[in-house]
XYZ file of C-alpha atoms in Angstrom:
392
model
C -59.756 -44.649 -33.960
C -62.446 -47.460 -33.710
C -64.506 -45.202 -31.827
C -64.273 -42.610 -34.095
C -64.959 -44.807 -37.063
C -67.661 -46.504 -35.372
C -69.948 -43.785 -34.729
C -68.774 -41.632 -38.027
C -67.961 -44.102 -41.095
C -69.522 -47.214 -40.305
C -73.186 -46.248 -40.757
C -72.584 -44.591 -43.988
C -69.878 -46.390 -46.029
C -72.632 -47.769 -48.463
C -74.267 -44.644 -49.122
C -70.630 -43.210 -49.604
C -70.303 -45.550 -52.070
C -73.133 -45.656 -53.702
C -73.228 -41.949 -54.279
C -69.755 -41.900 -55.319
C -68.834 -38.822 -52.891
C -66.715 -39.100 -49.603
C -69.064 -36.012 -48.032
C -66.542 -33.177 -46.735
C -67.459 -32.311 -43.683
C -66.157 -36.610 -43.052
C -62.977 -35.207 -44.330
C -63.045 -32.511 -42.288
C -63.502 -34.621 -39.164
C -61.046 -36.649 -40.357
C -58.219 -34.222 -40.620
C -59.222 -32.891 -36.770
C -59.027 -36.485 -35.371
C -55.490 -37.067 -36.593
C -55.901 -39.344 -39.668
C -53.837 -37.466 -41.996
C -49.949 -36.850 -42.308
C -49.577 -39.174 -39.246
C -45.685 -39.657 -40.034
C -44.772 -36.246 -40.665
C -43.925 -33.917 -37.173
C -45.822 -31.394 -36.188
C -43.197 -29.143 -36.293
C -43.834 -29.517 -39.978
C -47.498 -29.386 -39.895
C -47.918 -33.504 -39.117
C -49.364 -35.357 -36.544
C -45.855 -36.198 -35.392
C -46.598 -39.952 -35.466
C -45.128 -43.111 -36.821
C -45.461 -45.520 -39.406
C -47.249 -48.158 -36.989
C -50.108 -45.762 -36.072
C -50.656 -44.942 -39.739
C -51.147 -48.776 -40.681
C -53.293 -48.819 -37.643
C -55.614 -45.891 -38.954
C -55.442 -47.260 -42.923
C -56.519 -51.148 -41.307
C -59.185 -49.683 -39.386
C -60.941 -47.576 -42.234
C -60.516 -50.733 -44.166
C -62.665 -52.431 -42.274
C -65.405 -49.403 -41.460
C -65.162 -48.712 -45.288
C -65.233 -51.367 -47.030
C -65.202 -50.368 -50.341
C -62.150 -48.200 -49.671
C -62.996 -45.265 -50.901
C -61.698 -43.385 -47.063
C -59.056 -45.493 -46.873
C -57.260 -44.869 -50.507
C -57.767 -41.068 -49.357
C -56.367 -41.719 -46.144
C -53.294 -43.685 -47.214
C -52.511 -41.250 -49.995
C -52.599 -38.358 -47.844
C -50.426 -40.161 -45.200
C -47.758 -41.558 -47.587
C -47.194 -38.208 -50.119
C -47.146 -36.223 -47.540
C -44.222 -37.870 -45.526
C -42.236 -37.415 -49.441
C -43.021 -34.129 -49.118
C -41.641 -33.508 -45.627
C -38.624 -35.389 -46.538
C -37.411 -33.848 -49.842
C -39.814 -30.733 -50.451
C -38.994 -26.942 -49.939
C -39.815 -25.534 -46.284
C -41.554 -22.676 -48.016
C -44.757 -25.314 -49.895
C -44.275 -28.025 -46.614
C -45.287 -25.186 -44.535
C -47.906 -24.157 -46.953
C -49.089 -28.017 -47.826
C -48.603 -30.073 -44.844
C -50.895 -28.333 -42.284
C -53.866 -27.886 -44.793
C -53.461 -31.504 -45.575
C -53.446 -32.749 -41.850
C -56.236 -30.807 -41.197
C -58.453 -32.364 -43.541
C -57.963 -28.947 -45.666
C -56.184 -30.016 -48.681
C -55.622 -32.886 -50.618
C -52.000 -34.144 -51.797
C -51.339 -37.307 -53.829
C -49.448 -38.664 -56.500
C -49.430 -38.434 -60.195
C -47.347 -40.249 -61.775
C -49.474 -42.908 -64.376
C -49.355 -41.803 -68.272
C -51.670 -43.449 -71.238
C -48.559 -45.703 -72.380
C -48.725 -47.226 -69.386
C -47.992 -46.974 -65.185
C -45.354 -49.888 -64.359
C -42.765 -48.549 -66.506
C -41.835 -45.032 -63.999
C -38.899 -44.354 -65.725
C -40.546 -44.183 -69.185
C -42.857 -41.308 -68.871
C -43.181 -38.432 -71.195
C -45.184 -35.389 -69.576
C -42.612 -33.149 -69.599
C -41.451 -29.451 -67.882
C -39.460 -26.587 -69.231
C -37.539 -24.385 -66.533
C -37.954 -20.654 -67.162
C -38.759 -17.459 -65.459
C -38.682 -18.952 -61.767
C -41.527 -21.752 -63.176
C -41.611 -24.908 -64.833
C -43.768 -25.044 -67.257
C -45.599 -28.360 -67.698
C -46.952 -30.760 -70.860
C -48.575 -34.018 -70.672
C -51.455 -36.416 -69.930
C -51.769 -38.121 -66.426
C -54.271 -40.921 -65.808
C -55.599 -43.267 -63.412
C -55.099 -40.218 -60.902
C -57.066 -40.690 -57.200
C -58.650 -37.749 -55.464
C -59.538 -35.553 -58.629
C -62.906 -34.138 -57.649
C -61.765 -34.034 -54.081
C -58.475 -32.042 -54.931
C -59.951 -29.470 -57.368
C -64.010 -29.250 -56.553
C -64.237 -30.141 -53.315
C -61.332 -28.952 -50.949
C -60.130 -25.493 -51.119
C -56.374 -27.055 -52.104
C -55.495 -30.005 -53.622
C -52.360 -31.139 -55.518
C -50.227 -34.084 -56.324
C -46.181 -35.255 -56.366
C -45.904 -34.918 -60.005
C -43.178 -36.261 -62.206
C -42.756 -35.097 -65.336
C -39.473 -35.438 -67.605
C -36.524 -32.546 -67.555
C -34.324 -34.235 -69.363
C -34.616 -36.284 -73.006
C -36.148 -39.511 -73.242
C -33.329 -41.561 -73.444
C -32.023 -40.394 -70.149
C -34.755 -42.643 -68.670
C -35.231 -42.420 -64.774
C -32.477 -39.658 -64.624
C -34.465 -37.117 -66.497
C -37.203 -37.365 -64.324
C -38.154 -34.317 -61.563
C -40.926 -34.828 -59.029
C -43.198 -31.787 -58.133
C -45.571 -30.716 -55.251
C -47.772 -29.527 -57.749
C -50.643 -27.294 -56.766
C -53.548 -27.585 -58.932
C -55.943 -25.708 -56.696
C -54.836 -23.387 -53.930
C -57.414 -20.763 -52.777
C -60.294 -22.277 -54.527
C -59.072 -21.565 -57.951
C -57.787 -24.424 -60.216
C -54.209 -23.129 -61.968
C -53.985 -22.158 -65.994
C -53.582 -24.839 -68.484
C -55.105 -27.699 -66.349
C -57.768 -29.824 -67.614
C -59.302 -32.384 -65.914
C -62.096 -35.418 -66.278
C -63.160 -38.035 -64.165
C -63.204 -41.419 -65.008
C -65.874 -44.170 -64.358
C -64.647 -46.597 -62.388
C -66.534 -49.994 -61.214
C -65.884 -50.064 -57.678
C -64.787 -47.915 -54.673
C -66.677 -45.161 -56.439
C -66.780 -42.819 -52.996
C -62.713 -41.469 -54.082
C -62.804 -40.021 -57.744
C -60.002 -41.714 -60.346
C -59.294 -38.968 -62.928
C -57.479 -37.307 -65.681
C -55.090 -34.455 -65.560
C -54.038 -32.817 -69.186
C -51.442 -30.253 -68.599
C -51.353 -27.451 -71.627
C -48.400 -24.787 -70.460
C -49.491 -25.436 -66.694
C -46.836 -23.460 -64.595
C -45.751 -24.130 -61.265
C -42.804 -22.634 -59.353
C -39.488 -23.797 -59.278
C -39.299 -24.104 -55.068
C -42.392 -26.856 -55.874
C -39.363 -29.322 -57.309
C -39.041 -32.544 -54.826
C -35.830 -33.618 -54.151
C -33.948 -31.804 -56.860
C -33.930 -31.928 -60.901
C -33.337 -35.395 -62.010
C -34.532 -36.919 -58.813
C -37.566 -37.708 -59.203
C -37.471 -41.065 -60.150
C -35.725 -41.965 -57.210
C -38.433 -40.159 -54.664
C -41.528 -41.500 -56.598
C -39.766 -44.939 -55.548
C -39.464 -44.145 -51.864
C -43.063 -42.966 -51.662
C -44.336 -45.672 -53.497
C -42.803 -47.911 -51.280
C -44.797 -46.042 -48.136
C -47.554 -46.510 -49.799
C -47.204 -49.810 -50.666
C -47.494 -50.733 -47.253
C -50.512 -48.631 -46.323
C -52.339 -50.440 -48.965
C -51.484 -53.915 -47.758
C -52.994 -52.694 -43.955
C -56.289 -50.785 -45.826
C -56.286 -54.253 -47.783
C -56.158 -56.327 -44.170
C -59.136 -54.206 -43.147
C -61.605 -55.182 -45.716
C -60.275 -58.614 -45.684
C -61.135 -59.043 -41.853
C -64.483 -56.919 -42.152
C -65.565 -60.018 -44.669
C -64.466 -63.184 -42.820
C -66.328 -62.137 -39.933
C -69.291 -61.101 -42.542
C -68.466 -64.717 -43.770
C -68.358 -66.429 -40.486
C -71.612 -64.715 -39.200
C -73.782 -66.070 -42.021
C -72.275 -69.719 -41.812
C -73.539 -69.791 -38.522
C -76.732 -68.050 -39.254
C -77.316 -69.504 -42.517
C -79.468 -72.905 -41.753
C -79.387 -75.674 -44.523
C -80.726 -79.704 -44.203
C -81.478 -78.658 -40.918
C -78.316 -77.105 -39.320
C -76.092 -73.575 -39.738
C -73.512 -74.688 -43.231
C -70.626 -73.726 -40.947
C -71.232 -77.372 -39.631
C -70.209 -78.490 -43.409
C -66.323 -78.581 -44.164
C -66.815 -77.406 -47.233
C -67.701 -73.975 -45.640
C -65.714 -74.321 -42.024
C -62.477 -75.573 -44.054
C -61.361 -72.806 -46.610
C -62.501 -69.924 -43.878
C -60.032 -71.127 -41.523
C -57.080 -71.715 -43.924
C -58.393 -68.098 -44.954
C -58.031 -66.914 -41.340
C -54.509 -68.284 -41.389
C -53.591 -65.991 -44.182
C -54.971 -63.224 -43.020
C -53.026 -63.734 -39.764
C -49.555 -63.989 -41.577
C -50.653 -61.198 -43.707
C -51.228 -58.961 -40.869
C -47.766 -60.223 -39.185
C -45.969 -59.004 -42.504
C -47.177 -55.724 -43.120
C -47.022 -54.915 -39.364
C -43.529 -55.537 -39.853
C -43.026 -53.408 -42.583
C -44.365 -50.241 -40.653
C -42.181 -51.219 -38.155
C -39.212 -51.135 -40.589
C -40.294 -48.325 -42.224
C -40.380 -46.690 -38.472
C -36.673 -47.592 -38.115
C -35.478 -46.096 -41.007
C -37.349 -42.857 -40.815
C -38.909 -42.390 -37.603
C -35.564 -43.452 -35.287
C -33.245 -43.109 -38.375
C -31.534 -46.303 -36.712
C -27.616 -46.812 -38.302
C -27.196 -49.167 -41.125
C -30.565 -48.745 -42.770
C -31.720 -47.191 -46.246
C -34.449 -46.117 -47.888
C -34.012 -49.057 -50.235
C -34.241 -51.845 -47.435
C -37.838 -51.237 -47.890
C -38.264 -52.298 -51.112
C -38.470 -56.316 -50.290
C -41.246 -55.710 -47.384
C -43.091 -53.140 -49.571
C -43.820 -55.125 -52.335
C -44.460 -58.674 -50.310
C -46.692 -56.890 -48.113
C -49.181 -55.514 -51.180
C -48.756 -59.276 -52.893
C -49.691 -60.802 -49.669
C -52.741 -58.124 -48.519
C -54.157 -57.759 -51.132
C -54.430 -61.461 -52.819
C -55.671 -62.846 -49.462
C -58.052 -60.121 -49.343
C -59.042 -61.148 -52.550
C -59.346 -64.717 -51.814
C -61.724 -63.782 -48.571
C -63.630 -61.675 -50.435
C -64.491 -64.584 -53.027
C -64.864 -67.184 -50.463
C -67.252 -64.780 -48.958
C -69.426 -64.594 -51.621
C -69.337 -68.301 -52.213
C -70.313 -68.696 -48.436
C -72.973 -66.054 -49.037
C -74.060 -68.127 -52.061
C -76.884 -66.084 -54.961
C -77.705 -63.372 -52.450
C -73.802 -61.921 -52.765
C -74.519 -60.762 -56.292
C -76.712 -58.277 -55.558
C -76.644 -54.891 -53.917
C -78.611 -56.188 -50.746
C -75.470 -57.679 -49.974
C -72.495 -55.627 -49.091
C -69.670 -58.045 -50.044
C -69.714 -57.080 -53.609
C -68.761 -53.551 -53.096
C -65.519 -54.869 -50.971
C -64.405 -56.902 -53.588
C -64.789 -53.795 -56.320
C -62.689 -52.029 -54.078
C -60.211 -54.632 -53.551
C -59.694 -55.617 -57.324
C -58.791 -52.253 -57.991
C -54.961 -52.814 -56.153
C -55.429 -56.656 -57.781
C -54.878 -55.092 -60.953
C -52.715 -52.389 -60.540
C -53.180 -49.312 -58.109
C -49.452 -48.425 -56.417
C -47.834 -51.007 -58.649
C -49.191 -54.503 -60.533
C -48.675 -57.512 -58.920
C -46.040 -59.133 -61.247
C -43.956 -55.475 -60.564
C -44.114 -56.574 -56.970
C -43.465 -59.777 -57.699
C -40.471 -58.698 -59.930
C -39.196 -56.309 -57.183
C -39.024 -59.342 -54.814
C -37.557 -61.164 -57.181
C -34.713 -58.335 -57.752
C -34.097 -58.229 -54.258
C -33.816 -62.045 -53.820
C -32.242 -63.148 -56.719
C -30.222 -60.170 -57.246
C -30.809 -56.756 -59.341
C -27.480 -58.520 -61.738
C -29.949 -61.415 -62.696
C -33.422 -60.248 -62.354
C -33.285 -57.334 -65.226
């Protein structure tokens, strides 16, 4: 994987992100390497992997990209996936899965609305069964991998929830979908779509979907009618933890970018590492990243046990604590490297000669909300601490 990354990523991360276009024929080499639907077994199209090697691949992009543009569309197309293989028809896995490992296809999730993302079980894009298809309604926002999924792959597509039932019913009126928006080169009737301007990790697109009497078929429903609350949960939860490892990536890429200008940095005569006021907060930094790494390395391997060896006495829902502590813990002490970083690096870090800005863009971007806020992950913990009877 380093190898790989080394020779292919590395030398062009900047110009990925500074053109705002992860170039396909990376994608491409991507998918043949193995990058994509590690988790899922190759009888179903996968790379018939675990959870481990996937945090391995998402840490490792994090730190030959940076900005994270590669590693959102790797961890996306590692985590829906999987939730596809789990709960998803045999006819569309068979279809989706392969095309996605290969680098073919794209498949992530859509789930955000306009009213707002943290509230799942409130969202109003709705779908009418009839004729063997739903047909869908609705506005979907904040959505990754929109250029890649419907102008530059052949296939692209995302878990979609949408509401079956009435309002009220809340999360139990929700159905997930493997939605199809592009299959064949031609983007499906009554989709429109726009992309989005984002300030940092501008290689991966952030869109809009507007669905006006889109239709997809009813063997595209995820885990039944009314479940897809409940699946969007599980997935999110995978993906929690992917983000976390893409987050240790960057955060390791810029101590060492931190610790190799202290030393080369020369001020009243000697390198500032020599000054505590530099040496001090990037070792306590160091420590963090260390215990950050040692939690989301033991999510995967939880994650592992409950759906790689399927070992007795586990659930889907023990994953919820590790999940959530892993993105709080990733992706704030990436954070906090990143801006120690660009203190260490002093005037020069707030310009484009210097690279550390474009981490921290593409960092922020999961401070503020991407695969959950931080005060939902801080309110899941909570929950699973306190109790769910308390913590409402």
């Amino acid at each position: 994987t380093r190898s790989f990354l080394s020779r292919r990523l590395s030398p062009i991360w900047e110009s990925i992100d500074e053109s705002g276009l992860i170039p396909v024929d990376l994608i491409h080499d991507m998918g043949s390497q193995g990058f994509f639907a590690i988790p899922v077994p190759e009888d179903y199209g996968g790379q018939g992997g675990s959870f481990t090697l996937a945090v391995i691949a998402a840490e490792e992009i994090g730190y030959h990209d940076p900005s994270m543009a590669t590693a959102v569309y790797t961890l996306l197309n590692n985590a829906w996936p999987f939730i596809l293989y789990l709960y998803g028809s045999d006819d569309v896995k068979s279809e989706v899965i392969p095309r996605v490992a290969s680098g073919r296809a794209f498949f992530g999730i859509a789930s955000t609305e306009p009213q707002g993302g943290s509230d799942v079980a409130g969202l109003r894009a709705s779908a009418v069964r009839g004729d063997g298809y739903y047909t869908l309604w609705g506005e979907k926002i904040y959505i990754s991998g929109v250029r890649e999924a419907l102008e530059q792959l052949d296939m692209g597509g995302w878990l979609l929830i949408a509401r079956t039932g009435r309002l009220e019913d809340r999360h139990r009126g929700l159905t997930a979908f493997a939605f199809i928006a592009k299959r064949d080169g031609r983007v499906v009737e009554g989709l429109e779509y726009s992309i989005l301007k984002t300030i940092g990790r501008h290689g991966i697109s952030t869109g809009v979907l507007t669905l006006k009497e889109a239709r997809t078929p009813e063997n595209t429903v995820i885990g039944g009618e009314g479940r897809g609350f409940y699946v969007a949960m599980e997935g999110f939860n995978i993906a929690r933890i992917m983000v976390a490892a893409a987050n240790l990536g960057v955060a390791r890429w810029a101590l060492e970018e931190a610790v190799k200008w202290s030393r080369e940095r020369v001020l009243f005569d000697k390198p500032i590492a020599s000054f505590q006021g530099v040496s001090f907060p990037l070792a306590e930094l160091a420590v963090e990243l260390e215990a950050a790494r040692l939690l989301v390395y033991k999510s995967a391997w939880l994650a592992d046990r409950i759906y790689i060896r399927r070992e007795p006495g586990l659930k889907p829902a023990d994953l919820a604590f590790h999940a959530a502590a892993s993105k709080i813990k990733a992706v704030e002490t990436a954070f906090k490297i990143l801006e120690t970083a660009m203190k260490t690096f002093g005037a020069i870090s707030y310009t484009k000669e210097s690279r550390i800005n474009r981490a921290l863009l593409g960092v922020l971007s999961y401070l503020v909300g991407a695969e959950g806020a931080q005060n939902i992950m801080r309110y899941i913990v909570a929950r699973e601490v306190i109790g769910k009877e308390y913590v409402k």
